[in-house]
mmCIF file of C-alpha atoms in Angstrom:
data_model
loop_
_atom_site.group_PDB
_atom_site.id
_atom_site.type_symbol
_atom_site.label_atom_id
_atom_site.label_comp_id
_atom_site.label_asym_id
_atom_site.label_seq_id
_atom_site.Cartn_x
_atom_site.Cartn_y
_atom_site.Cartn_z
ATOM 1 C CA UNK A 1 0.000 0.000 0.000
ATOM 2 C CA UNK A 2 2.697 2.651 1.260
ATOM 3 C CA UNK A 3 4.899 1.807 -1.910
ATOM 4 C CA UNK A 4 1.938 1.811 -4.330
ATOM 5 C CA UNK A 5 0.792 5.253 -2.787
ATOM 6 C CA UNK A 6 4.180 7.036 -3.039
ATOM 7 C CA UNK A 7 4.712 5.286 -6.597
ATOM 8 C CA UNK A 8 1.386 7.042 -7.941
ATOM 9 C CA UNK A 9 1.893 10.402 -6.019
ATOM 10 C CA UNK A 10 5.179 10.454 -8.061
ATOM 11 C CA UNK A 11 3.864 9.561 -11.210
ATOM 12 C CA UNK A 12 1.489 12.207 -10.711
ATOM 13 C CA UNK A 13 3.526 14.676 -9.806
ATOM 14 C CA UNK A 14 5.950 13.907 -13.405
ATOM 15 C CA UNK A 15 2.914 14.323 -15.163
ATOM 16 C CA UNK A 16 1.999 17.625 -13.307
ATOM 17 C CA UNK A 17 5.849 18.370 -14.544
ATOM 18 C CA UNK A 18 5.629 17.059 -17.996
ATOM 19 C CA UNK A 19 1.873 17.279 -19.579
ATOM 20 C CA UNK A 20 0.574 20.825 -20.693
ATOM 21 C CA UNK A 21 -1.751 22.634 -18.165
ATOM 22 C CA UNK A 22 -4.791 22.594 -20.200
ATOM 23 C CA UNK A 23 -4.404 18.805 -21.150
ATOM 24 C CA UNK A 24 -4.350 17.856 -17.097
ATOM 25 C CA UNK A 25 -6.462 15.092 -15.935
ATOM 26 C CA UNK A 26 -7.450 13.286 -12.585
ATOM 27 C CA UNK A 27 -6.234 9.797 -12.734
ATOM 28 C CA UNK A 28 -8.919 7.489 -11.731
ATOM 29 C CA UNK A 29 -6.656 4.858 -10.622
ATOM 30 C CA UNK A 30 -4.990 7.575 -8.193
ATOM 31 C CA UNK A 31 -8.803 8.134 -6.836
ATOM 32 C CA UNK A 32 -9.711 4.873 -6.354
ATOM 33 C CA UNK A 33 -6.561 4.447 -3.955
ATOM 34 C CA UNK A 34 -7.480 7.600 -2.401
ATOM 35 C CA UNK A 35 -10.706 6.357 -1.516
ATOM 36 C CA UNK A 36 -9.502 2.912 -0.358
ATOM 37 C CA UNK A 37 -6.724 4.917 2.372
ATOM 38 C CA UNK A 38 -9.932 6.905 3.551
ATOM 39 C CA UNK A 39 -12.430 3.988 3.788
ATOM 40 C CA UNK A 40 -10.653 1.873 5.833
ATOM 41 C CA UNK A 41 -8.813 3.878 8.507
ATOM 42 C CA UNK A 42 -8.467 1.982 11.392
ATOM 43 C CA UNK A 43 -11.374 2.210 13.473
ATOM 44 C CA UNK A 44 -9.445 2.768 16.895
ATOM 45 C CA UNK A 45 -7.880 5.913 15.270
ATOM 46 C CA UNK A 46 -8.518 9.504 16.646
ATOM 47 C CA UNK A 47 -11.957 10.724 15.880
ATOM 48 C CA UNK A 48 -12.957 7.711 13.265
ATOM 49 C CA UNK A 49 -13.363 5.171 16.406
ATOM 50 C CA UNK A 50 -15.849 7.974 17.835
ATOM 51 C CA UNK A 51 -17.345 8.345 14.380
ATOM 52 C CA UNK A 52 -17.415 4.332 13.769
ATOM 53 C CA UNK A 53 -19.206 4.137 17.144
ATOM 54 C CA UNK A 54 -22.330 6.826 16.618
ATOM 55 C CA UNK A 55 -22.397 5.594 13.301
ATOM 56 C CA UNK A 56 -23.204 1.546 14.405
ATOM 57 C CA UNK A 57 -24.886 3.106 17.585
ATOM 58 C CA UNK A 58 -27.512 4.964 15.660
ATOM 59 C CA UNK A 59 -29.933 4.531 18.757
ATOM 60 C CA UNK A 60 -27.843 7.360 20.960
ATOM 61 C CA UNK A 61 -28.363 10.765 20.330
ATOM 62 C CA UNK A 62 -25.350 12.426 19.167
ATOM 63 C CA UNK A 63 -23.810 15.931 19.105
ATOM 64 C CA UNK A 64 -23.173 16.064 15.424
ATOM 65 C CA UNK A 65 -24.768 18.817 13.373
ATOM 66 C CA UNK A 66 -28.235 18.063 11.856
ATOM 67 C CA UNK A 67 -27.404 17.107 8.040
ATOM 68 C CA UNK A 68 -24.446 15.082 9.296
ATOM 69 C CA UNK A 69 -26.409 13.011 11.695
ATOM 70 C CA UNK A 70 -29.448 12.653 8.947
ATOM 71 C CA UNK A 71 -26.966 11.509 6.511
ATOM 72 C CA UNK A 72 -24.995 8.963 8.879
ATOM 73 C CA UNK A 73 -29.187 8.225 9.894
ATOM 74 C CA UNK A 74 -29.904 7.727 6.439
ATOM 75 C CA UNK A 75 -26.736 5.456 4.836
ATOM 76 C CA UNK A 76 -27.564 3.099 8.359
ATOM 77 C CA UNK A 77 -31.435 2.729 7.316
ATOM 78 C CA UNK A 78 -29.692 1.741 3.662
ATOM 79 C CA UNK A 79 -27.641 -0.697 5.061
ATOM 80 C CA UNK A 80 -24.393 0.759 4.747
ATOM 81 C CA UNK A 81 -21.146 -0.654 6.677
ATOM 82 C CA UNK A 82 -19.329 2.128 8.226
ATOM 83 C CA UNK A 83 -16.565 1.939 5.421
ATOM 84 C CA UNK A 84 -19.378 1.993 2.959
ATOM 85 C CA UNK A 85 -20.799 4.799 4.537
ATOM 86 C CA UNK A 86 -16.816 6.788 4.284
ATOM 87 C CA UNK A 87 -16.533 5.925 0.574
ATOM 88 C CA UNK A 88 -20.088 7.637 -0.106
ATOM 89 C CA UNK A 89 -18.814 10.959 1.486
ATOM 90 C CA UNK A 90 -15.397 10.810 -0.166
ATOM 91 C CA UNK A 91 -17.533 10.540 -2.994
ATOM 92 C CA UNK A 92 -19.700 12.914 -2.311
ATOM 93 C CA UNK A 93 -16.627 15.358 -1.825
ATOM 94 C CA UNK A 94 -14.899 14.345 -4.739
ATOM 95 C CA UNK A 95 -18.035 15.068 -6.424
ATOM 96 C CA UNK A 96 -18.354 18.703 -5.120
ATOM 97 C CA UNK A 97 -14.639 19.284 -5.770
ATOM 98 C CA UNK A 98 -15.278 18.709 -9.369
ATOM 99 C CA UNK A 99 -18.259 20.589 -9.166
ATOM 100 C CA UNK A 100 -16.549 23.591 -7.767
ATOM 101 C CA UNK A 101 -13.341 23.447 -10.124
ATOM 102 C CA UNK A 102 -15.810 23.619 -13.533
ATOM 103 C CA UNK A 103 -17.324 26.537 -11.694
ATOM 104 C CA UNK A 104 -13.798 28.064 -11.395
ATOM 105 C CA UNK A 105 -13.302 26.454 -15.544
ATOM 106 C CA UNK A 106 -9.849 25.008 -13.955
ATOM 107 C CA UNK A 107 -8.528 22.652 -16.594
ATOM 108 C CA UNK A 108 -5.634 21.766 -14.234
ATOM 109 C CA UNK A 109 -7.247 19.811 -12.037
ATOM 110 C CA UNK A 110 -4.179 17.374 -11.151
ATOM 111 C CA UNK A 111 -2.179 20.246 -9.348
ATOM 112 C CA UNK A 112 -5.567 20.745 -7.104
ATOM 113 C CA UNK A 113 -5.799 17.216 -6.246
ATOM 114 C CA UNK A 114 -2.136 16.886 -5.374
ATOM 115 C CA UNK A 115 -2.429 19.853 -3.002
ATOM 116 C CA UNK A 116 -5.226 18.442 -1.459
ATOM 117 C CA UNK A 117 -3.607 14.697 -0.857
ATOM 118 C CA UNK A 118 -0.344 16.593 0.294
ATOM 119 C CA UNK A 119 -2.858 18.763 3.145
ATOM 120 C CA UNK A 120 -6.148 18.055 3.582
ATOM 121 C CA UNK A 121 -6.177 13.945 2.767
ATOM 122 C CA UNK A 122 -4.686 12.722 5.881
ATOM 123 C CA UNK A 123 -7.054 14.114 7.841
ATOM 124 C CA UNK A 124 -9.763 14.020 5.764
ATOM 125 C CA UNK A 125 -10.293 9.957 6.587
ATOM 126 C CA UNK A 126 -10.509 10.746 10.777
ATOM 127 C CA UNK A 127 -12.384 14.429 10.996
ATOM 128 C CA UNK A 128 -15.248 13.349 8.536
ATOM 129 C CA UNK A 129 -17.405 16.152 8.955
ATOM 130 C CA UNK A 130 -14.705 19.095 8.962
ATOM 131 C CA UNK A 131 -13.651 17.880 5.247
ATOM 132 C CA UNK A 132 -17.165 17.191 4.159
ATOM 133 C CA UNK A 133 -17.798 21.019 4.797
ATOM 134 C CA UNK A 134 -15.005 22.050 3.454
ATOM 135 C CA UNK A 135 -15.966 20.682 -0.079
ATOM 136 C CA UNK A 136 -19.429 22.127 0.341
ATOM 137 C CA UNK A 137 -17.631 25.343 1.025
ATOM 138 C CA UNK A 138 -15.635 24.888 -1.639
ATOM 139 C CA UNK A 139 -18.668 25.262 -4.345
ATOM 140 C CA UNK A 140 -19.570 28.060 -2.313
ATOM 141 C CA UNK A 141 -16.917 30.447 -2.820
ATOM 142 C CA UNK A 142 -16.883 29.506 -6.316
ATOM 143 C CA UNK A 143 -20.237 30.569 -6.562
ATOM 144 C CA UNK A 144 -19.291 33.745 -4.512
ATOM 145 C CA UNK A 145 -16.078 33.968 -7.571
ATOM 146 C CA UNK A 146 -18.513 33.508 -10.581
ATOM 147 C CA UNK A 147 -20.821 36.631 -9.052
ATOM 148 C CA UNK A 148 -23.361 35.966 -11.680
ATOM 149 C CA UNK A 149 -26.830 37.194 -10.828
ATOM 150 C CA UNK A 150 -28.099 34.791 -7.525
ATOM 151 C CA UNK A 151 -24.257 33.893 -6.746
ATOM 152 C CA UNK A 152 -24.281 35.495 -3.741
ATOM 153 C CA UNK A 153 -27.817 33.859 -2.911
ATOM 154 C CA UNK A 154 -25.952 30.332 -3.931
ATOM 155 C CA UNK A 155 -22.828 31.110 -1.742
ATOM 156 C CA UNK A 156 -24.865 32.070 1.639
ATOM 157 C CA UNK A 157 -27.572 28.644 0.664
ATOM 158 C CA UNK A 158 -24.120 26.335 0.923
ATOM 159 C CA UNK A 159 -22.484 28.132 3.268
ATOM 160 C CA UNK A 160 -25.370 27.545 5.454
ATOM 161 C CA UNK A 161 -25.866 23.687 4.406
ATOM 162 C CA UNK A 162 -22.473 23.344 5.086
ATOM 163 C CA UNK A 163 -22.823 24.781 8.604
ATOM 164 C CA UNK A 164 -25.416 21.886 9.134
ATOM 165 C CA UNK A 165 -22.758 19.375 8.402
ATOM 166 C CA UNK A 166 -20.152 21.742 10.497
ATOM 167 C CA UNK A 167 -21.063 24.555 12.232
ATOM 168 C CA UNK A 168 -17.049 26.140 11.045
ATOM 169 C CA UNK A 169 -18.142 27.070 8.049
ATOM 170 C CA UNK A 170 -20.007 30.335 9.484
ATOM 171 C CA UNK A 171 -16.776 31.571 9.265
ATOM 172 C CA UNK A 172 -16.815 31.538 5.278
ATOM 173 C CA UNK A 173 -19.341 34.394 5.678
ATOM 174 C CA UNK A 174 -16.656 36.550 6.607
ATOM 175 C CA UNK A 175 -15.920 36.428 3.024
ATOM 176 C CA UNK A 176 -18.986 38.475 2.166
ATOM 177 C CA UNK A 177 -17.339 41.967 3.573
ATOM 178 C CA UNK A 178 -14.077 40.918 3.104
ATOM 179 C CA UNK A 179 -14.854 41.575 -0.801
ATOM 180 C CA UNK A 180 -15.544 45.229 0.136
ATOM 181 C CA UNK A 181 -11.660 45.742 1.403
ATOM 182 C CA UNK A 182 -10.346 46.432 -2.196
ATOM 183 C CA UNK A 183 -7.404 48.626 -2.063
ATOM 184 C CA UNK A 184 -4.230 47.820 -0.579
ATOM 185 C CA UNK A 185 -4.573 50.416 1.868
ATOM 186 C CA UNK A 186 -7.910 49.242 3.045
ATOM 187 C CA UNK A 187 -6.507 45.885 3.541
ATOM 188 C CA UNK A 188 -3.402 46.955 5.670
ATOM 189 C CA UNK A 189 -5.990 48.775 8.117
ATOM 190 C CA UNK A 190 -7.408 45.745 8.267
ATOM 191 C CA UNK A 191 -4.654 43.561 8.776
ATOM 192 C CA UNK A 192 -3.432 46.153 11.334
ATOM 193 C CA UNK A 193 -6.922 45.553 13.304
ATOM 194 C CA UNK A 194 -6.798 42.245 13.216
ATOM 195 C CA UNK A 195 -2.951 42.278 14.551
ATOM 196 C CA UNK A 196 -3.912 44.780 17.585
ATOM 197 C CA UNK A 197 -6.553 42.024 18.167
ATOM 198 C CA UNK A 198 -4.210 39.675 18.116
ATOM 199 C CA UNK A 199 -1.982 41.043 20.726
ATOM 200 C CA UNK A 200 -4.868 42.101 22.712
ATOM 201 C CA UNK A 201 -5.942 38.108 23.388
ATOM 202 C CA UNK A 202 -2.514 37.470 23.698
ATOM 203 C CA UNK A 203 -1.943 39.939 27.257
ATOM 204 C CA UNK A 204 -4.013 38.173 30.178
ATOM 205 C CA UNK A 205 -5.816 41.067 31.591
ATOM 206 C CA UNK A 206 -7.558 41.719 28.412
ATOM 207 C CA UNK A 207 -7.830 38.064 28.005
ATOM 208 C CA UNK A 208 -10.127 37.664 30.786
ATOM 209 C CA UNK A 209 -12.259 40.058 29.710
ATOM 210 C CA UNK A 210 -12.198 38.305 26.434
ATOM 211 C CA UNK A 211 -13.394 35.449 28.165
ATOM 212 C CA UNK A 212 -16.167 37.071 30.459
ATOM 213 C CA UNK A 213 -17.519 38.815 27.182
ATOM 214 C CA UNK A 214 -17.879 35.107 25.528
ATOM 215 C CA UNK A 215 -19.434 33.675 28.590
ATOM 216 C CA UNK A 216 -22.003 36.513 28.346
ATOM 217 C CA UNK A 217 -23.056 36.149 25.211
ATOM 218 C CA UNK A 218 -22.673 32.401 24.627
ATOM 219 C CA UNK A 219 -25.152 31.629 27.859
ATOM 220 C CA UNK A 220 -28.030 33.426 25.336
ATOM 221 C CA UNK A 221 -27.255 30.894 21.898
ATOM 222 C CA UNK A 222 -29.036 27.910 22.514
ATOM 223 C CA UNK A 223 -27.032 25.821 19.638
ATOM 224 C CA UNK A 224 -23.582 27.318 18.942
ATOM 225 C CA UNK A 225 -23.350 28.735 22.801
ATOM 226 C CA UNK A 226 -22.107 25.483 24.940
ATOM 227 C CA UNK A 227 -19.329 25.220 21.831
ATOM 228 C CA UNK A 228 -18.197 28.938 22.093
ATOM 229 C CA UNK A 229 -18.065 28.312 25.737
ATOM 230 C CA UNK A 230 -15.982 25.313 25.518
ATOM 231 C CA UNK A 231 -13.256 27.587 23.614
ATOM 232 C CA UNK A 232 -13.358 30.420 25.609
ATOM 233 C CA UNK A 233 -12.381 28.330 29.008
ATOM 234 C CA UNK A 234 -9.932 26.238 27.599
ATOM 235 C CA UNK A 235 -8.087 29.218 25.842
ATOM 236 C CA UNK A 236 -4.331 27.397 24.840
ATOM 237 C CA UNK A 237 -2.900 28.805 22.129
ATOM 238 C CA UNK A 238 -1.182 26.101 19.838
ATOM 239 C CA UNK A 239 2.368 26.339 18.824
ATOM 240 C CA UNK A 240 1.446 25.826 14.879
ATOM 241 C CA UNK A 241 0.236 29.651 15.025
ATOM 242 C CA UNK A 242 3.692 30.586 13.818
ATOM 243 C CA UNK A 243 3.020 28.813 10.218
ATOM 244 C CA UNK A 244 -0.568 29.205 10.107
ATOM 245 C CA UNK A 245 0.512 33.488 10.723
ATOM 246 C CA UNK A 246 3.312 32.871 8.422
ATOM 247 C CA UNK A 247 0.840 31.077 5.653
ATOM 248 C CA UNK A 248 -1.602 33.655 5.148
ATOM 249 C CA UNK A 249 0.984 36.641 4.904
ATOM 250 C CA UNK A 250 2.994 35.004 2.483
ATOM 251 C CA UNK A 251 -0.576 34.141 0.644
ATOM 252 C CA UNK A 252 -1.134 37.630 0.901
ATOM 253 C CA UNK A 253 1.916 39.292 -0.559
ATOM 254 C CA UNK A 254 1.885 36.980 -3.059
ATOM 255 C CA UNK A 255 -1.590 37.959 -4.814
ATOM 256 C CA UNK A 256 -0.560 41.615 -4.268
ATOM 257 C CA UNK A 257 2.876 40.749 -6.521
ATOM 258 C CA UNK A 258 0.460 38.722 -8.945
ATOM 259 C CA UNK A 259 -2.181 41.768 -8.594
ATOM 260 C CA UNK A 260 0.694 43.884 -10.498
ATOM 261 C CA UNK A 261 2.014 41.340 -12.759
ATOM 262 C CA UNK A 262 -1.136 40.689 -14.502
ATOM 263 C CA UNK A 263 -2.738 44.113 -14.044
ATOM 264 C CA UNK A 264 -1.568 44.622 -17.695
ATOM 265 C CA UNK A 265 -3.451 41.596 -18.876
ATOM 266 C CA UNK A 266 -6.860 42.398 -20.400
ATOM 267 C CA UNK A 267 -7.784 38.681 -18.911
ATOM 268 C CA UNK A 268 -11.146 39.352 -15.699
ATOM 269 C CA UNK A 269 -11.385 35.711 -14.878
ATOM 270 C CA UNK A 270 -7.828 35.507 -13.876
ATOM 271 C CA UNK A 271 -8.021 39.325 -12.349
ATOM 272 C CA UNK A 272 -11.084 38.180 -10.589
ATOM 273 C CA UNK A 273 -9.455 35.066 -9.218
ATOM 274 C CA UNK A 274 -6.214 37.221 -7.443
ATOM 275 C CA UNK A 275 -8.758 39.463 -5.834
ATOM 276 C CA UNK A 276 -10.335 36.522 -4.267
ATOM 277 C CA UNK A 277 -6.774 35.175 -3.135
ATOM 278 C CA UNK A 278 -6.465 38.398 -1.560
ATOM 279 C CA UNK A 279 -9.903 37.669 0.017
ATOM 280 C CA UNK A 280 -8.891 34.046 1.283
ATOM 281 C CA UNK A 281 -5.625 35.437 2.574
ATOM 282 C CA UNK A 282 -7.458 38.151 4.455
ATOM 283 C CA UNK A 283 -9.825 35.478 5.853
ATOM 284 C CA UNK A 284 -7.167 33.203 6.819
ATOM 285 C CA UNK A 285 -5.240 36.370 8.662
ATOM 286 C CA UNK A 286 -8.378 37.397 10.333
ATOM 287 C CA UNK A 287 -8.522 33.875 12.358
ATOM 288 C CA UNK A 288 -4.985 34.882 14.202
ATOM 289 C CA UNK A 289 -6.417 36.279 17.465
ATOM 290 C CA UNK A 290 -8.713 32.718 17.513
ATOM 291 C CA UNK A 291 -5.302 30.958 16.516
ATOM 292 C CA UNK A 292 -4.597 32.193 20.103
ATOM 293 C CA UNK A 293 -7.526 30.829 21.258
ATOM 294 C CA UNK A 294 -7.021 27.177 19.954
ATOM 295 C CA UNK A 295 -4.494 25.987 17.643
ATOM 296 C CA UNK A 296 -7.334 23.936 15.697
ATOM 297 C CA UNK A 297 -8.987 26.985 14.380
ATOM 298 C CA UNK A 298 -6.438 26.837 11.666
ATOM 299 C CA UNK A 299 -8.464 24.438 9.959
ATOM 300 C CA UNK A 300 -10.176 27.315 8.115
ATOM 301 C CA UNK A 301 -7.391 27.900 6.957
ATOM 302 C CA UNK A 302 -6.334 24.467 5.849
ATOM 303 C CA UNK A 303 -9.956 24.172 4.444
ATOM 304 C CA UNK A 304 -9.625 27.203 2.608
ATOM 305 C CA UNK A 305 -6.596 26.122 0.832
ATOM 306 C CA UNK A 306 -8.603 24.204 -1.622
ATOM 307 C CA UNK A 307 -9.972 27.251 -3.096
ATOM 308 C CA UNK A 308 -6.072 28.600 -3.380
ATOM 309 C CA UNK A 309 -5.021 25.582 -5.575
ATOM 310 C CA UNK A 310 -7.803 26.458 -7.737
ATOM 311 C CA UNK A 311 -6.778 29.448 -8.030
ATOM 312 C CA UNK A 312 -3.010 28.484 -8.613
ATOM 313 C CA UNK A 313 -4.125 25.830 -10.939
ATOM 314 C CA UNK A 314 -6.274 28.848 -13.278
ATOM 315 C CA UNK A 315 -3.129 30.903 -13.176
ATOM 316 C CA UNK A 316 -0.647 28.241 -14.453
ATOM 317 C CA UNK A 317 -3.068 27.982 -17.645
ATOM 318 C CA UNK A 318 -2.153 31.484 -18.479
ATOM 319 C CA UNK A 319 1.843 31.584 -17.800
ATOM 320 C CA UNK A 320 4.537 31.034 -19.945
ATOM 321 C CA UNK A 321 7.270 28.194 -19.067
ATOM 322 C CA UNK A 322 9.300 30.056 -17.025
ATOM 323 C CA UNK A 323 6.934 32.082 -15.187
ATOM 324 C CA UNK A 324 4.946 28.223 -14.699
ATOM 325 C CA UNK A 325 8.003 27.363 -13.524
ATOM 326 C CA UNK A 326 8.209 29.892 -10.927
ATOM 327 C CA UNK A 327 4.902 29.330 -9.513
ATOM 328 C CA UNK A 328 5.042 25.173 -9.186
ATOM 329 C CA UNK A 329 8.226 25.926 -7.252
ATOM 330 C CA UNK A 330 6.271 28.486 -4.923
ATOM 331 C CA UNK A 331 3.658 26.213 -4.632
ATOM 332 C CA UNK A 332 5.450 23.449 -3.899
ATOM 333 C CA UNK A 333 7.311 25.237 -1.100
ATOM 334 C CA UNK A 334 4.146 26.314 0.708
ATOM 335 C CA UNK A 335 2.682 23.088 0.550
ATOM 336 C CA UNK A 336 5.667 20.894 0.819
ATOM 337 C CA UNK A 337 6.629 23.007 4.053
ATOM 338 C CA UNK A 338 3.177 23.385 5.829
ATOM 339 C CA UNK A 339 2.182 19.885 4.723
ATOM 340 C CA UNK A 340 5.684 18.549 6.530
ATOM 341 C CA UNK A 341 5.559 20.837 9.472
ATOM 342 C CA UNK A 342 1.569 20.432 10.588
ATOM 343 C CA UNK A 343 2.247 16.718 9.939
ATOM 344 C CA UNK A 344 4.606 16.045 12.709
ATOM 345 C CA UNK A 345 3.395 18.572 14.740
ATOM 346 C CA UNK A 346 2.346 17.052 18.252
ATOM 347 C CA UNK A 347 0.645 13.722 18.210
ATOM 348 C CA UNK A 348 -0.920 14.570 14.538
ATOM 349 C CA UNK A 349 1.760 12.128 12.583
ATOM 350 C CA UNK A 350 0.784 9.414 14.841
ATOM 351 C CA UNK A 351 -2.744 9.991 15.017
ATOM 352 C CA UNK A 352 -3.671 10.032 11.256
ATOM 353 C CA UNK A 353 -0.991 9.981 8.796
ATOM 354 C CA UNK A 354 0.944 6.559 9.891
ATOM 355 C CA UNK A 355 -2.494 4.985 10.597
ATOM 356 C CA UNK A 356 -4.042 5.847 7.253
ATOM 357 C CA UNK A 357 -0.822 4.715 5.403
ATOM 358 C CA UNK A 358 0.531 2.334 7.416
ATOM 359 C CA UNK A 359 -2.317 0.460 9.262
ATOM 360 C CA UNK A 360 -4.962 0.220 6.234
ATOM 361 C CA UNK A 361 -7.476 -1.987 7.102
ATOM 362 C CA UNK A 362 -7.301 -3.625 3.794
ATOM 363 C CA UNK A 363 -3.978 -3.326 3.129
ATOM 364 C CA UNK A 364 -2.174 -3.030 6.313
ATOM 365 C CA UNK A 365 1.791 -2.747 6.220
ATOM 366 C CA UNK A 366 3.148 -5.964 8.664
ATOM 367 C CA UNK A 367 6.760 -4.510 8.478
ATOM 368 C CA UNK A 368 5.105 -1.477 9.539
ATOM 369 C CA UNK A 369 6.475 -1.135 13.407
ATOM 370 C CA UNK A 370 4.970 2.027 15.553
ATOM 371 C CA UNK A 371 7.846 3.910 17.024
ATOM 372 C CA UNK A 372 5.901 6.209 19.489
ATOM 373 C CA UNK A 373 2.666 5.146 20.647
ATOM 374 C CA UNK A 374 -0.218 7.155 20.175
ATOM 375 C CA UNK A 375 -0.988 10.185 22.772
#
């Protein structure tokens, strides 16, 4: 399994090298082993054992948001075995990943899915509802990119069916004044806001009033209250802040340096798509002072970044070879690094990308030996 994984991911990656943008194409065979590494995760891993056991428990009322639990309701009243059950929503997210890429009319759609195996996969298997959202927001904000008449209406309709699978994906709605902050200038006040936020949750006095302020106003929300509650008293910043900080500024001066290079360009789809990296980077900024909250707010972020390799993969199409060249290597540095460094951050290697690789549970690696148990 590991070797026939790595094999394809490098094949893949020759083609992404070798084969004309516009001529790129998903290989099926590299889905189908996708799906088989998500389906059968071990069940005692991380979040999938509590996932396995609602799922074959359907008689206990769970916690899980309402279209998640009618959907896990639904493939149980089918029939479905749990792993049956995982390969419907991987391809149900596959499905909306496609769906969002023709709305974006990437024809690169190879560089998007190695991005996403290289970030989002290995988690993808374990937090099932997180990555399910994320693909819903995904058609979203392509939606929100297209702004034809209704868009909007479309965006805010996901964005809230999403938020019935995961309730993260209010956050996305940030995106709706984010589009107003235009010029550069309006977008360093805001990034100098969000930064004096940032060091305000970071000092303890006004932390605590940070806290008290939550407290007040998550006693009065019946449904999303207990969960803002549950973040406000456990308040640990995560040591991954640093990249996740470092992510979206880099993100950010690099649509402002593609801003000017195509400004020239009589092309509005691709001058379109910058404005909305500038958008996502903004987003992803605006989540520091809740970065300080809990590391695992970053996961808007690392949701997010599905909408950036779209948006990488529609500017490669209009390069020439060097300037292609140029932006694979960026792209491969930002990915490659963050992909590495969240990876073996804490107990995350352990805890979803050995298991998923290593521990398949239909192809299971026996030489496989577990250097550091799980935490």
């Amino acid at each position: 399994m590991v070797g026939v994984f790595y094999g394809l991911v490098l094949i893949e990656l020759i083609l992404l090298l070798l084969t004309p943008s516009r001529q790129q194409r998903v290989s099926i065979v590299f889905l189908v082993l996708l799906a088989v590494i998500f389906a059968y995760v071990p069940i005692t891993v991380s979040d999938n054992w509590v996932y396995n056991w609602y799922y074959t428990h359907p008689e206990v009322p769970t916690k899980f948001e309402p279209v998640f639990n009618h959907l896990m309701q639904t493939a149980t009243k089918v029939g479905l075995s749990y792993q049956q059950f995982k390969l419907v929503i991987f391809t149900i997210e596959m499905s909306c990943m496609a769906w969002g890429l023709n709305i974006f009319q990437v024809d690169n759609k190879r560089v998007v899915l190695l991005g996403y195996t290289a970030i989002q996969f290995f988690e993808s298997g374990v937090q099932l509802r997180n990555y399910l959202m994320a693909t819903v927001v995904f058609v979203a904000i392509a939606y929100l990119w297209r702004d034809h008449r209704f868009d909007t209406m479309y965006f805010m309709m996901l964005v809230g069916l999403a938020a019935g699978i995961q309730l993260a994906a209010v956050f996305f709605l940030l995106l709706l004044p984010m589009r107003k902050l235009r010029t550069r200038n309006a977008q360093l006040w805001f990034g100098g806001v969000v930064s004096v936020g940032a060091l305000l949750i970071a000092v303890p006095v006004t932390r605590r009033v940070y806290v008290i302020l939550v407290q007040a106003i998550a006693t009065h929300l019946p449904v999303i209250g207990p969960k803002m509650l549950q973040y406000a008293l456990r308040f640990e910043p995560g040591m991954i802040i640093i990249l996740d900080v470092a992510m979206a500024v880099v993100l950010w001066l690099l649509f402002w340096r593609m801003e000017v290079i195509f400004k020239r360009i009589d092309n509005q789809q691709i001058q379109a798509s910058i404005k909305l990296g500038q958008q996502m980077s903004l987003l992803f900024y605006s989540m520091v002072p809740l970065y300080l909250v809990a590391y695992n707010f970053d996961r808007i972020l690392i949701d997010g970044l599905l909408v950036i390799f779209a948006i990488f993969a529609q500017i490669l199409s209009q390069l020439n070879q060097r300037n292609k060249w140029i932006l694979l290597a960026i792209m491969g540095l930002l990915v490659g690094i963050y992909s590495f460094a969240t990876y073996h951050y804490g107990t995350k290697y352990h805890n979803t990308y050995a298991p998923m690789l290593h521990e398949n549970a239909m192809f299971p690696d026996k030489t496989y030996v577990m250097k550091e148990g799980r935490q």
